[in-house]
Amino acid sequence: NLAAYALAELVGLDHMMPVHVERRWDGKKGSLSWWVETLMDEGERLKRKIQPPNATAWNHQMYRMRVFSALTRDTDRNTGNVLITPDWKVMMIDFTRAFRLQTALLYGKDLAQIDRALLPRLEALSKESVKAAVKDQLTGPEVDAVMARRDVIVAHFKKLIADLGEQAVLY
């Protein structure tokens, strides 16, 4: 969770998750996260068939979340790990199954659009900036995997833009 929050700050998505800080308790390091007021989680929204008040804004948030999930290789981005605030903001929680070493694109078919501000932020990520942000929360191979996935994600969207045009891919 600490590494995910640090990486989210680097790419401008920290507003989509609770703040996480490292703290020591009883001689052990851990993560402390801020409480997020929630209306429901995504599982409950789907079960109750509740539509978001602004479908376009909702879809944009979901695309950002999917890009970040692919970047972190979060293999547990389930509907219970997606909280919805009273003002219909998506909040991602629980990155305990993220930062795997695989570099193949995860959720590729769900990556159809990207925020036009997020794409250059991804491109601007450097290994040094990621290492500095995550400190000792990720190993060298995990940082390398993040960078390799970043390259795959950027290439994916560049190809989509070439094939479909900016209008269809960027928002």
Backbone as JSON Lines, residues from 0, in Angstrom:
{"i":0,"aa":"N","n":[0.82,-1.19,0.0],"ca":[0.0,0.0,0.0],"c":[0.86,1.26,0.0]}
{"i":1,"aa":"L","n":[1.97,1.22,0.72],"ca":[2.86,2.38,0.74],"c":[3.47,2.62,-0.64]}
{"i":2,"aa":"A","n":[3.92,1.57,-1.28],"ca":[4.52,1.7,-2.61],"c":[3.47,2.16,-3.62]}
{"i":3,"aa":"A","n":[2.27,1.61,-3.54],"ca":[1.2,2.0,-4.46],"c":[0.88,3.48,-4.31]}
{"i":4,"aa":"Y","n":[0.78,3.94,-3.07],"ca":[0.47,5.36,-2.86],"c":[1.59,6.25,-3.39]}
{"i":5,"aa":"A","n":[2.84,5.86,-3.13],"ca":[3.98,6.65,-3.62],"c":[3.99,6.71,-5.15]}
{"i":6,"aa":"L","n":[3.71,5.58,-5.79],"ca":[3.66,5.54,-7.25],"c":[2.48,6.36,-7.77]}
{"i":7,"aa":"A","n":[1.35,6.27,-7.09],"ca":[0.18,7.06,-7.48],"c":[0.48,8.56,-7.41]}
{"i":8,"aa":"E","n":[1.24,8.97,-6.41],"ca":[1.64,10.38,-6.33],"c":[2.46,10.79,-7.55]}
{"i":9,"aa":"L","n":[3.36,9.91,-7.98],"ca":[4.22,10.22,-9.13],"c":[3.42,10.42,-10.42]}
{"i":10,"aa":"V","n":[2.35,9.66,-10.58],"ca":[1.58,9.75,-11.83],"c":[0.3,10.57,-11.68]}
{"i":11,"aa":"G","n":[0.13,11.21,-10.52],"ca":[-1.01,12.1,-10.33],"c":[-2.33,11.41,-10.05]}
{"i":12,"aa":"L","n":[-2.28,10.21,-9.47],"ca":[-3.51,9.49,-9.15],"c":[-3.68,9.28,-7.64]}
{"i":13,"aa":"D","n":[-2.92,9.99,-6.84],"ca":[-3.01,9.82,-5.4],"c":[-4.38,10.21,-4.84]}
{"i":14,"aa":"H","n":[-5.14,11.01,-5.6],"ca":[-6.49,11.37,-5.16],"c":[-7.46,10.19,-5.28]}
{"i":15,"aa":"M","n":[-7.0,9.09,-5.87],"ca":[-7.85,7.93,-6.05],"c":[-7.59,6.83,-5.02]}
{"i":16,"aa":"M","n":[-6.88,7.15,-3.96],"ca":[-6.66,6.18,-2.89],"c":[-6.43,6.92,-1.58]}
{"i":17,"aa":"P","n":[-6.7,6.24,-0.47],"ca":[-6.44,6.88,0.81],"c":[-4.94,7.14,0.99]}
{"i":18,"aa":"V","n":[-4.63,8.17,1.71],"ca":[-3.22,8.46,2.02],"c":[-2.69,7.32,2.87]}
{"i":19,"aa":"H","n":[-1.47,6.88,2.54],"ca":[-0.79,5.84,3.3],"c":[0.56,6.38,3.77]}
{"i":20,"aa":"V","n":[0.86,6.17,5.03],"ca":[2.15,6.58,5.57],"c":[2.73,5.41,6.37]}
{"i":21,"aa":"E","n":[4.05,5.38,6.43],"ca":[4.72,4.34,7.2],"c":[4.8,4.77,8.66]}
{"i":22,"aa":"R","n":[4.5,3.85,9.56],"ca":[4.61,4.1,10.98],"c":[5.19,2.88,11.66]}
{"i":23,"aa":"R","n":[5.79,3.11,12.83],"ca":[6.3,2.01,13.65],"c":[5.37,1.84,14.85]}
{"i":24,"aa":"W","n":[5.13,0.58,15.18],"ca":[4.33,0.27,16.34],"c":[4.93,-0.97,16.98]}
{"i":25,"aa":"D","n":[5.26,-0.86,18.21],"ca":[5.81,-2.0,18.93],"c":[7.07,-2.54,18.26]}
{"i":26,"aa":"G","n":[7.87,-1.62,17.71],"ca":[9.13,-2.0,17.07],"c":[9.0,-2.54,15.66]}
{"i":27,"aa":"K","n":[7.79,-2.57,15.12],"ca":[7.58,-3.1,13.77],"c":[7.07,-2.0,12.84]}
{"i":28,"aa":"K","n":[7.53,-2.07,11.57],"ca":[7.06,-1.13,10.56],"c":[5.72,-1.58,10.01]}
{"i":29,"aa":"G","n":[4.9,-0.61,9.71],"ca":[3.6,-0.92,9.11],"c":[3.08,0.27,8.33]}
{"i":30,"aa":"S","n":[1.91,0.11,7.81],"ca":[1.27,1.14,7.0],"c":[0.02,1.64,7.71]}
{"i":31,"aa":"L","n":[-0.11,2.94,7.77],"ca":[-1.28,3.56,8.35],"c":[-2.0,4.28,7.21]}
{"i":32,"aa":"S","n":[-3.29,4.04,7.09],"ca":[-4.03,4.72,6.02],"c":[-5.15,5.55,6.61]}
{"i":33,"aa":"W","n":[-5.45,6.62,5.91],"ca":[-6.52,7.51,6.32],"c":[-7.85,6.82,6.05]}
{"i":34,"aa":"W","n":[-8.84,7.14,6.87],"ca":[-10.18,6.62,6.68],"c":[-10.82,7.32,5.49]}
{"i":35,"aa":"V","n":[-11.55,6.58,4.69],"ca":[-12.26,7.13,3.56],"c":[-13.75,6.93,3.78]}
{"i":36,"aa":"E","n":[-14.49,8.03,3.8],"ca":[-15.94,7.91,3.92],"c":[-16.46,7.3,2.62]}
{"i":37,"aa":"T","n":[-17.24,6.24,2.75],"ca":[-17.73,5.56,1.54],"c":[-19.24,5.46,1.54]}
{"i":38,"aa":"L","n":[-19.75,5.51,0.34],"ca":[-21.16,5.31,0.09],"c":[-21.43,3.81,-0.03]}
{"i":39,"aa":"M","n":[-20.53,3.12,-0.76],"ca":[-20.63,1.69,-0.99],"c":[-19.35,1.25,-1.71]}
{"i":40,"aa":"D","n":[-19.2,-0.04,-1.9],"ca":[-18.12,-0.51,-2.76],"c":[-18.7,-0.87,-4.12]}
{"i":41,"aa":"E","n":[-17.83,-1.14,-5.06],"ca":[-18.28,-1.41,-6.42],"c":[-19.13,-2.68,-6.49]}
{"i":42,"aa":"G","n":[-18.83,-3.66,-5.66],"ca":[-19.64,-4.87,-5.64],"c":[-21.09,-4.59,-5.26]}
{"i":43,"aa":"E","n":[-21.27,-3.78,-4.24],"ca":[-22.62,-3.42,-3.82],"c":[-23.33,-2.6,-4.9]}
{"i":44,"aa":"R","n":[-22.61,-1.67,-5.53],"ca":[-23.21,-0.86,-6.6],"c":[-23.73,-1.75,-7.72]}
{"i":45,"aa":"L","n":[-22.91,-2.72,-8.12],"ca":[-23.32,-3.62,-9.2],"c":[-24.49,-4.51,-8.77]}
{"i":46,"aa":"K","n":[-24.43,-5.01,-7.55],"ca":[-25.5,-5.88,-7.03],"c":[-26.83,-5.14,-6.99]}
{"i":47,"aa":"R","n":[-26.79,-3.88,-6.58],"ca":[-28.01,-3.08,-6.46],"c":[-28.38,-2.38,-7.77]}
{"i":48,"aa":"K","n":[-27.52,-2.58,-8.81],"ca":[-27.77,-2.0,-10.13],"c":[-27.94,-0.48,-10.08]}
{"i":49,"aa":"I","n":[-27.06,0.17,-9.33],"ca":[-27.08,1.63,-9.19],"c":[-26.18,2.22,-10.27]}
{"i":50,"aa":"Q","n":[-26.7,3.15,-11.01],"ca":[-25.93,3.82,-12.05],"c":[-25.28,5.07,-11.48]}
{"i":51,"aa":"P","n":[-24.03,5.36,-11.86],"ca":[-23.38,6.58,-11.41],"c":[-24.13,7.8,-11.95]}
{"i":52,"aa":"P","n":[-24.11,8.9,-11.21],"ca":[-24.83,10.09,-11.67],"c":[-24.24,10.7,-12.94]}
{"i":53,"aa":"N","n":[-22.94,10.51,-13.17],"ca":[-22.29,11.04,-14.37],"c":[-21.49,9.89,-14.99]}
{"i":54,"aa":"A","n":[-22.07,9.24,-15.97],"ca":[-21.45,8.04,-16.55],"c":[-20.09,8.33,-17.17]}
{"i":55,"aa":"T","n":[-19.94,9.48,-17.82],"ca":[-18.66,9.81,-18.45],"c":[-17.56,9.98,-17.41]}
{"i":56,"aa":"A","n":[-17.84,10.74,-16.36],"ca":[-16.84,10.94,-15.29],"c":[-16.5,9.61,-14.63]}
{"i":57,"aa":"W","n":[-17.51,8.78,-14.43],"ca":[-17.3,7.47,-13.83],"c":[-16.39,6.6,-14.7]}
{"i":58,"aa":"N","n":[-16.68,6.55,-15.99],"ca":[-15.87,5.74,-16.9],"c":[-14.43,6.23,-16.94]}
{"i":59,"aa":"H","n":[-14.22,7.53,-16.9],"ca":[-12.86,8.07,-16.89],"c":[-12.11,7.61,-15.64]}
{"i":60,"aa":"Q","n":[-12.78,7.63,-14.5],"ca":[-12.14,7.15,-13.27],"c":[-11.8,5.66,-13.38]}
{"i":61,"aa":"M","n":[-12.7,4.9,-13.95],"ca":[-12.46,3.46,-14.08],"c":[-11.28,3.19,-15.01]}
{"i":62,"aa":"Y","n":[-11.17,3.96,-16.09],"ca":[-10.01,3.8,-16.99],"c":[-8.71,4.14,-16.27]}
{"i":63,"aa":"R","n":[-8.7,5.2,-15.46],"ca":[-7.5,5.55,-14.69],"c":[-7.13,4.41,-13.75]}
{"i":64,"aa":"M","n":[-8.13,3.86,-13.08],"ca":[-7.88,2.76,-12.14],"c":[-7.3,1.55,-12.88]}
{"i":65,"aa":"R","n":[-7.84,1.24,-14.04],"ca":[-7.35,0.08,-14.79],"c":[-5.91,0.28,-15.24]}
{"i":66,"aa":"V","n":[-5.57,1.48,-15.65],"ca":[-4.18,1.76,-16.04],"c":[-3.27,1.57,-14.84]}
{"i":67,"aa":"F","n":[-3.67,2.12,-13.7],"ca":[-2.84,1.99,-12.5],"c":[-2.74,0.53,-12.06]}
{"i":68,"aa":"S","n":[-3.82,-0.2,-12.16],"ca":[-3.79,-1.63,-11.8],"c":[-2.85,-2.4,-12.71]}
{"i":69,"aa":"A","n":[-2.83,-2.04,-13.99],"ca":[-1.9,-2.69,-14.92],"c":[-0.46,-2.3,-14.6]}
{"i":70,"aa":"L","n":[-0.23,-1.03,-14.26],"ca":[1.11,-0.57,-13.93],"c":[1.66,-1.29,-12.7]}
{"i":71,"aa":"T","n":[0.83,-1.48,-11.69],"ca":[1.26,-2.11,-10.45],"c":[1.12,-3.64,-10.48]}
{"i":72,"aa":"R","n":[0.52,-4.13,-11.57],"ca":[0.22,-5.58,-11.7],"c":[-0.56,-6.05,-10.47]}
{"i":73,"aa":"D","n":[-1.63,-5.32,-10.19],"ca":[-2.5,-5.65,-9.07],"c":[-3.43,-6.77,-9.49]}
{"i":74,"aa":"T","n":[-3.16,-7.97,-9.02],"ca":[-3.93,-9.14,-9.43],"c":[-5.2,-9.33,-8.6]}
{"i":75,"aa":"D","n":[-5.46,-8.41,-7.69],"ca":[-6.64,-8.54,-6.83],"c":[-7.49,-7.26,-6.87]}
{"i":76,"aa":"R","n":[-7.63,-6.67,-8.02],"ca":[-8.45,-5.46,-8.15],"c":[-9.9,-5.92,-8.32]}
{"i":77,"aa":"N","n":[-10.49,-6.38,-7.23],"ca":[-11.86,-6.87,-7.27],"c":[-12.83,-5.79,-6.83]}
{"i":78,"aa":"T","n":[-14.13,-6.06,-6.95],"ca":[-15.14,-5.03,-6.68],"c":[-15.19,-4.61,-5.22]}
{"i":79,"aa":"G","n":[-14.7,-5.44,-4.32],"ca":[-14.63,-5.07,-2.91],"c":[-13.47,-4.13,-2.61]}
{"i":80,"aa":"N","n":[-12.51,-4.06,-3.51],"ca":[-11.35,-3.18,-3.34],"c":[-11.5,-1.86,-4.09]}
{"i":81,"aa":"V","n":[-12.72,-1.58,-4.51],"ca":[-13.02,-0.31,-5.19],"c":[-14.13,0.36,-4.39]}
{"i":82,"aa":"L","n":[-13.76,1.39,-3.66],"ca":[-14.74,2.11,-2.83],"c":[-15.29,3.3,-3.6]}
{"i":83,"aa":"I","n":[-16.52,3.66,-3.27],"ca":[-17.17,4.81,-3.89],"c":[-17.52,5.79,-2.79]}
{"i":84,"aa":"T","n":[-17.02,7.01,-2.92],"ca":[-17.29,8.04,-1.91],"c":[-18.69,8.63,-2.14]}
{"i":85,"aa":"P","n":[-19.21,9.38,-1.16],"ca":[-20.53,9.98,-1.34],"c":[-20.64,10.91,-2.56]}
{"i":86,"aa":"D","n":[-19.51,11.48,-2.99],"ca":[-19.55,12.33,-4.19],"c":[-19.13,11.56,-5.45]}
{"i":87,"aa":"W","n":[-19.19,10.24,-5.39],"ca":[-18.97,9.34,-6.53],"c":[-17.55,9.37,-7.07]}
{"i":88,"aa":"K","n":[-16.6,9.46,-6.17],"ca":[-15.19,9.32,-6.54],"c":[-14.76,7.89,-6.27]}
{"i":89,"aa":"V","n":[-13.99,7.34,-7.19],"ca":[-13.46,5.98,-7.04],"c":[-12.23,6.03,-6.14]}
{"i":90,"aa":"M","n":[-12.18,5.14,-5.17],"ca":[-11.04,5.02,-4.28],"c":[-10.53,3.58,-4.34]}
{"i":91,"aa":"M","n":[-9.26,3.42,-4.72],"ca":[-8.64,2.1,-4.78],"c":[-8.02,1.77,-3.43]}
{"i":92,"aa":"I","n":[-8.28,0.58,-2.94],"ca":[-7.67,0.13,-1.7],"c":[-7.05,-1.25,-1.91]}
{"i":93,"aa":"D","n":[-6.2,-1.64,-1.01],"ca":[-5.61,-2.98,-0.92],"c":[-4.74,-3.35,-2.12]}
{"i":94,"aa":"F","n":[-3.48,-3.06,-1.98],"ca":[-2.49,-3.42,-3.0],"c":[-1.58,-4.54,-2.51]}
{"i":95,"aa":"T","n":[-2.11,-5.4,-1.65],"ca":[-1.3,-6.48,-1.1],"c":[-0.95,-7.55,-2.13]}
{"i":96,"aa":"R","n":[-1.64,-7.58,-3.26],"ca":[-1.32,-8.55,-4.32],"c":[-0.85,-7.82,-5.58]}
{"i":97,"aa":"A","n":[-0.13,-6.76,-5.36],"ca":[0.39,-5.96,-6.48],"c":[1.91,-6.09,-6.53]}
{"i":98,"aa":"F","n":[2.47,-5.48,-7.55],"ca":[3.93,-5.41,-7.73],"c":[4.56,-6.77,-7.95]}
{"i":99,"aa":"R","n":[3.9,-7.57,-8.75],"ca":[4.46,-8.85,-9.16],"c":[5.56,-8.6,-10.19]}
{"i":100,"aa":"L","n":[6.32,-9.6,-10.49],"ca":[7.45,-9.43,-11.4],"c":[7.09,-9.62,-12.87]}
{"i":101,"aa":"Q","n":[5.9,-10.14,-13.15],"ca":[5.5,-10.33,-14.54],"c":[5.34,-8.96,-15.22]}
{"i":102,"aa":"T","n":[5.67,-8.92,-16.49],"ca":[5.63,-7.64,-17.2],"c":[4.6,-7.61,-18.33]}
{"i":103,"aa":"A","n":[3.96,-8.74,-18.61],"ca":[2.93,-8.76,-19.65],"c":[1.77,-7.86,-19.22]}
{"i":104,"aa":"L","n":[1.1,-7.28,-20.18],"ca":[0.01,-6.36,-19.91],"c":[-1.16,-7.08,-19.26]}
{"i":105,"aa":"L","n":[-1.52,-6.62,-18.08],"ca":[-2.66,-7.15,-17.34],"c":[-3.85,-6.25,-17.65]}
{"i":106,"aa":"Y","n":[-5.0,-6.84,-17.9],"ca":[-6.22,-6.09,-18.21],"c":[-6.13,-5.34,-19.54]}
{"i":107,"aa":"G","n":[-5.33,-5.84,-20.48],"ca":[-5.13,-5.15,-21.75],"c":[-6.4,-4.84,-22.5]}
{"i":108,"aa":"K","n":[-7.36,-5.77,-22.5],"ca":[-8.6,-5.53,-23.24],"c":[-9.44,-4.43,-22.59]}
{"i":109,"aa":"D","n":[-9.19,-4.16,-21.31],"ca":[-9.92,-3.1,-20.6],"c":[-9.24,-1.74,-20.7]}
{"i":110,"aa":"L","n":[-8.1,-1.69,-21.37],"ca":[-7.36,-0.43,-21.5],"c":[-7.65,0.19,-22.87]}
{"i":111,"aa":"A","n":[-8.84,0.76,-23.0],"ca":[-9.27,1.31,-24.28],"c":[-9.07,2.82,-24.37]}
{"i":112,"aa":"Q","n":[-9.04,3.48,-23.23],"ca":[-8.86,4.93,-23.2],"c":[-7.94,5.31,-22.05]}
{"i":113,"aa":"I","n":[-7.34,6.51,-22.17],"ca":[-6.46,7.0,-21.11],"c":[-6.59,8.51,-21.01]}
{"i":114,"aa":"D","n":[-6.48,8.98,-19.8],"ca":[-6.48,10.42,-19.51],"c":[-5.3,11.06,-20.23]}
{"i":115,"aa":"R","n":[-5.56,12.14,-20.96],"ca":[-4.49,12.77,-21.73],"c":[-3.39,13.36,-20.85]}
{"i":116,"aa":"A","n":[-3.65,13.58,-19.57],"ca":[-2.6,14.03,-18.64],"c":[-1.83,12.85,-18.06]}
{"i":117,"aa":"L","n":[-2.47,11.7,-17.94],"ca":[-1.82,10.52,-17.36],"c":[-0.78,9.92,-18.3]}
{"i":118,"aa":"L","n":[-1.05,9.89,-19.58],"ca":[-0.1,9.28,-20.52],"c":[1.28,9.93,-20.45]}
{"i":119,"aa":"P","n":[1.4,11.26,-20.51],"ca":[2.75,11.85,-20.4],"c":[3.38,11.65,-19.02]}
{"i":120,"aa":"R","n":[2.56,11.54,-17.99],"ca":[3.12,11.27,-16.65],"c":[3.73,9.88,-16.61]}
{"i":121,"aa":"L","n":[3.06,8.93,-17.25],"ca":[3.63,7.58,-17.34],"c":[4.93,7.6,-18.12]}
{"i":122,"aa":"E","n":[4.92,8.31,-19.24],"ca":[6.13,8.38,-20.08],"c":[7.28,9.02,-19.32]}
{"i":123,"aa":"A","n":[6.98,9.97,-18.43],"ca":[8.02,10.7,-17.71],"c":[8.6,9.91,-16.52]}
{"i":124,"aa":"L","n":[7.94,8.82,-16.13],"ca":[8.48,8.03,-15.02],"c":[9.89,7.56,-15.35]}
{"i":125,"aa":"S","n":[10.75,7.66,-14.38],"ca":[12.1,7.11,-14.53],"c":[12.34,6.12,-13.41]}
{"i":126,"aa":"K","n":[13.25,5.22,-13.66],"ca":[13.59,4.24,-12.64],"c":[14.04,4.94,-11.35]}
{"i":127,"aa":"E","n":[14.8,6.0,-11.52],"ca":[15.31,6.75,-10.36],"c":[14.17,7.39,-9.57]}
{"i":128,"aa":"S","n":[13.19,7.98,-10.29],"ca":[12.08,8.63,-9.58],"c":[11.22,7.6,-8.85]}
{"i":129,"aa":"V","n":[11.02,6.43,-9.46],"ca":[10.24,5.39,-8.8],"c":[10.99,4.87,-7.57]}
{"i":130,"aa":"K","n":[12.29,4.59,-7.73],"ca":[13.09,4.1,-6.59],"c":[13.08,5.1,-5.44]}
{"i":131,"aa":"A","n":[13.22,6.39,-5.76],"ca":[13.22,7.41,-4.72],"c":[11.86,7.49,-4.02]}
{"i":132,"aa":"A","n":[10.79,7.34,-4.77],"ca":[9.45,7.45,-4.19],"c":[9.1,6.26,-3.31]}
{"i":133,"aa":"V","n":[9.42,5.06,-3.77],"ca":[9.01,3.85,-3.03],"c":[10.01,3.46,-1.96]}
{"i":134,"aa":"K","n":[11.17,4.08,-1.97],"ca":[12.23,3.81,-0.99],"c":[12.5,2.32,-0.89]}
{"i":135,"aa":"D","n":[12.37,1.74,0.29],"ca":[12.65,0.31,0.46],"c":[11.4,-0.55,0.39]}
{"i":136,"aa":"Q","n":[10.29,0.04,-0.06],"ca":[9.04,-0.72,-0.14],"c":[9.03,-1.73,-1.28]}
{"i":137,"aa":"L","n":[9.82,-1.47,-2.34],"ca":[9.93,-2.39,-3.46],"c":[11.38,-2.79,-3.65]}
{"i":138,"aa":"T","n":[11.59,-4.0,-4.13],"ca":[12.94,-4.47,-4.44],"c":[13.36,-3.93,-5.81]}
{"i":139,"aa":"G","n":[14.63,-4.06,-6.14],"ca":[15.12,-3.66,-7.45],"c":[14.38,-4.35,-8.59]}
{"i":140,"aa":"P","n":[14.2,-5.68,-8.52],"ca":[13.44,-6.36,-9.58],"c":[11.98,-5.89,-9.67]}
{"i":141,"aa":"E","n":[11.37,-5.55,-8.56],"ca":[10.0,-5.04,-8.6],"c":[9.93,-3.68,-9.28]}
{"i":142,"aa":"V","n":[10.91,-2.82,-9.01],"ca":[10.98,-1.52,-9.69],"c":[11.21,-1.73,-11.18]}
{"i":143,"aa":"D","n":[12.1,-2.64,-11.53],"ca":[12.35,-2.94,-12.94],"c":[11.08,-3.42,-13.63]}
{"i":144,"aa":"A","n":[10.29,-4.23,-12.93],"ca":[9.04,-4.74,-13.5],"c":[8.03,-3.61,-13.7]}
{"i":145,"aa":"V","n":[7.97,-2.68,-12.75],"ca":[7.09,-1.51,-12.92],"c":[7.48,-0.75,-14.18]}
{"i":146,"aa":"M","n":[8.78,-0.54,-14.36],"ca":[9.24,0.22,-15.54],"c":[8.97,-0.54,-16.83]}
{"i":147,"aa":"A","n":[9.13,-1.85,-16.81],"ca":[8.84,-2.65,-18.0],"c":[7.35,-2.6,-18.32]}
{"i":148,"aa":"R","n":[6.51,-2.68,-17.29],"ca":[5.06,-2.59,-17.52],"c":[4.69,-1.2,-18.02]}
{"i":149,"aa":"R","n":[5.34,-0.18,-17.49],"ca":[5.1,1.18,-17.98],"c":[5.36,1.24,-19.48]}
{"i":150,"aa":"D","n":[6.48,0.66,-19.91],"ca":[6.82,0.66,-21.33],"c":[5.74,-0.04,-22.16]}
{"i":151,"aa":"V","n":[5.24,-1.16,-21.66],"ca":[4.21,-1.92,-22.37],"c":[2.9,-1.11,-22.43]}
{"i":152,"aa":"I","n":[2.54,-0.46,-21.34],"ca":[1.31,0.34,-21.3],"c":[1.41,1.52,-22.26]}
{"i":153,"aa":"V","n":[2.51,2.22,-22.23],"ca":[2.7,3.37,-23.14],"c":[2.65,2.89,-24.59]}
{"i":154,"aa":"A","n":[3.32,1.81,-24.9],"ca":[3.31,1.29,-26.27],"c":[1.88,0.88,-26.67]}
{"i":155,"aa":"H","n":[1.16,0.28,-25.76],"ca":[-0.24,-0.11,-26.02],"c":[-1.07,1.11,-26.43]}
{"i":156,"aa":"F","n":[-0.96,2.19,-25.66],"ca":[-1.77,3.37,-25.96],"c":[-1.27,4.12,-27.2]}
{"i":157,"aa":"K","n":[0.01,4.11,-27.44],"ca":[0.53,4.73,-28.67],"c":[-0.01,3.99,-29.9]}
{"i":158,"aa":"K","n":[-0.08,2.66,-29.8],"ca":[-0.62,1.89,-30.92],"c":[-2.11,2.17,-31.1]}
{"i":159,"aa":"L","n":[-2.84,2.23,-29.98],"ca":[-4.27,2.55,-30.08],"c":[-4.49,3.92,-30.72]}
{"i":160,"aa":"I","n":[-3.67,4.89,-30.33],"ca":[-3.79,6.24,-30.89],"c":[-3.48,6.21,-32.38]}
{"i":161,"aa":"A","n":[-2.45,5.47,-32.77],"ca":[-2.1,5.36,-34.19],"c":[-3.22,4.68,-34.98]}
{"i":162,"aa":"D","n":[-3.84,3.66,-34.39],"ca":[-4.88,2.92,-35.08],"c":[-6.24,3.62,-35.09]}
{"i":163,"aa":"L","n":[-6.59,4.25,-33.97],"ca":[-7.95,4.78,-33.81],"c":[-8.02,6.3,-33.78]}
{"i":164,"aa":"G","n":[-6.88,6.94,-33.55],"ca":[-6.85,8.4,-33.45],"c":[-6.96,8.87,-32.01]}
{"i":165,"aa":"E","n":[-6.4,10.04,-31.75],"ca":[-6.4,10.6,-30.39],"c":[-7.81,10.77,-29.84]}
{"i":166,"aa":"Q","n":[-8.73,11.2,-30.7],"ca":[-10.1,11.48,-30.28],"c":[-10.76,10.28,-29.62]}
{"i":167,"aa":"A","n":[-10.45,9.08,-30.13],"ca":[-11.06,7.86,-29.62],"c":[-10.38,7.31,-28.38]}
{"i":168,"aa":"V","n":[-9.12,7.7,-28.14],"ca":[-8.34,7.09,-27.07],"c":[-8.09,8.03,-25.89]}
{"i":169,"aa":"L","n":[-7.83,9.3,-26.17],"ca":[-7.51,10.25,-25.11],"c":[-8.76,11.01,-24.66]}
{"i":170,"aa":"Y","n":[-8.86,11.25,-23.4],"ca":[-9.94,12.09,-22.87],"c":[-9.36,13.12,-21.93]}
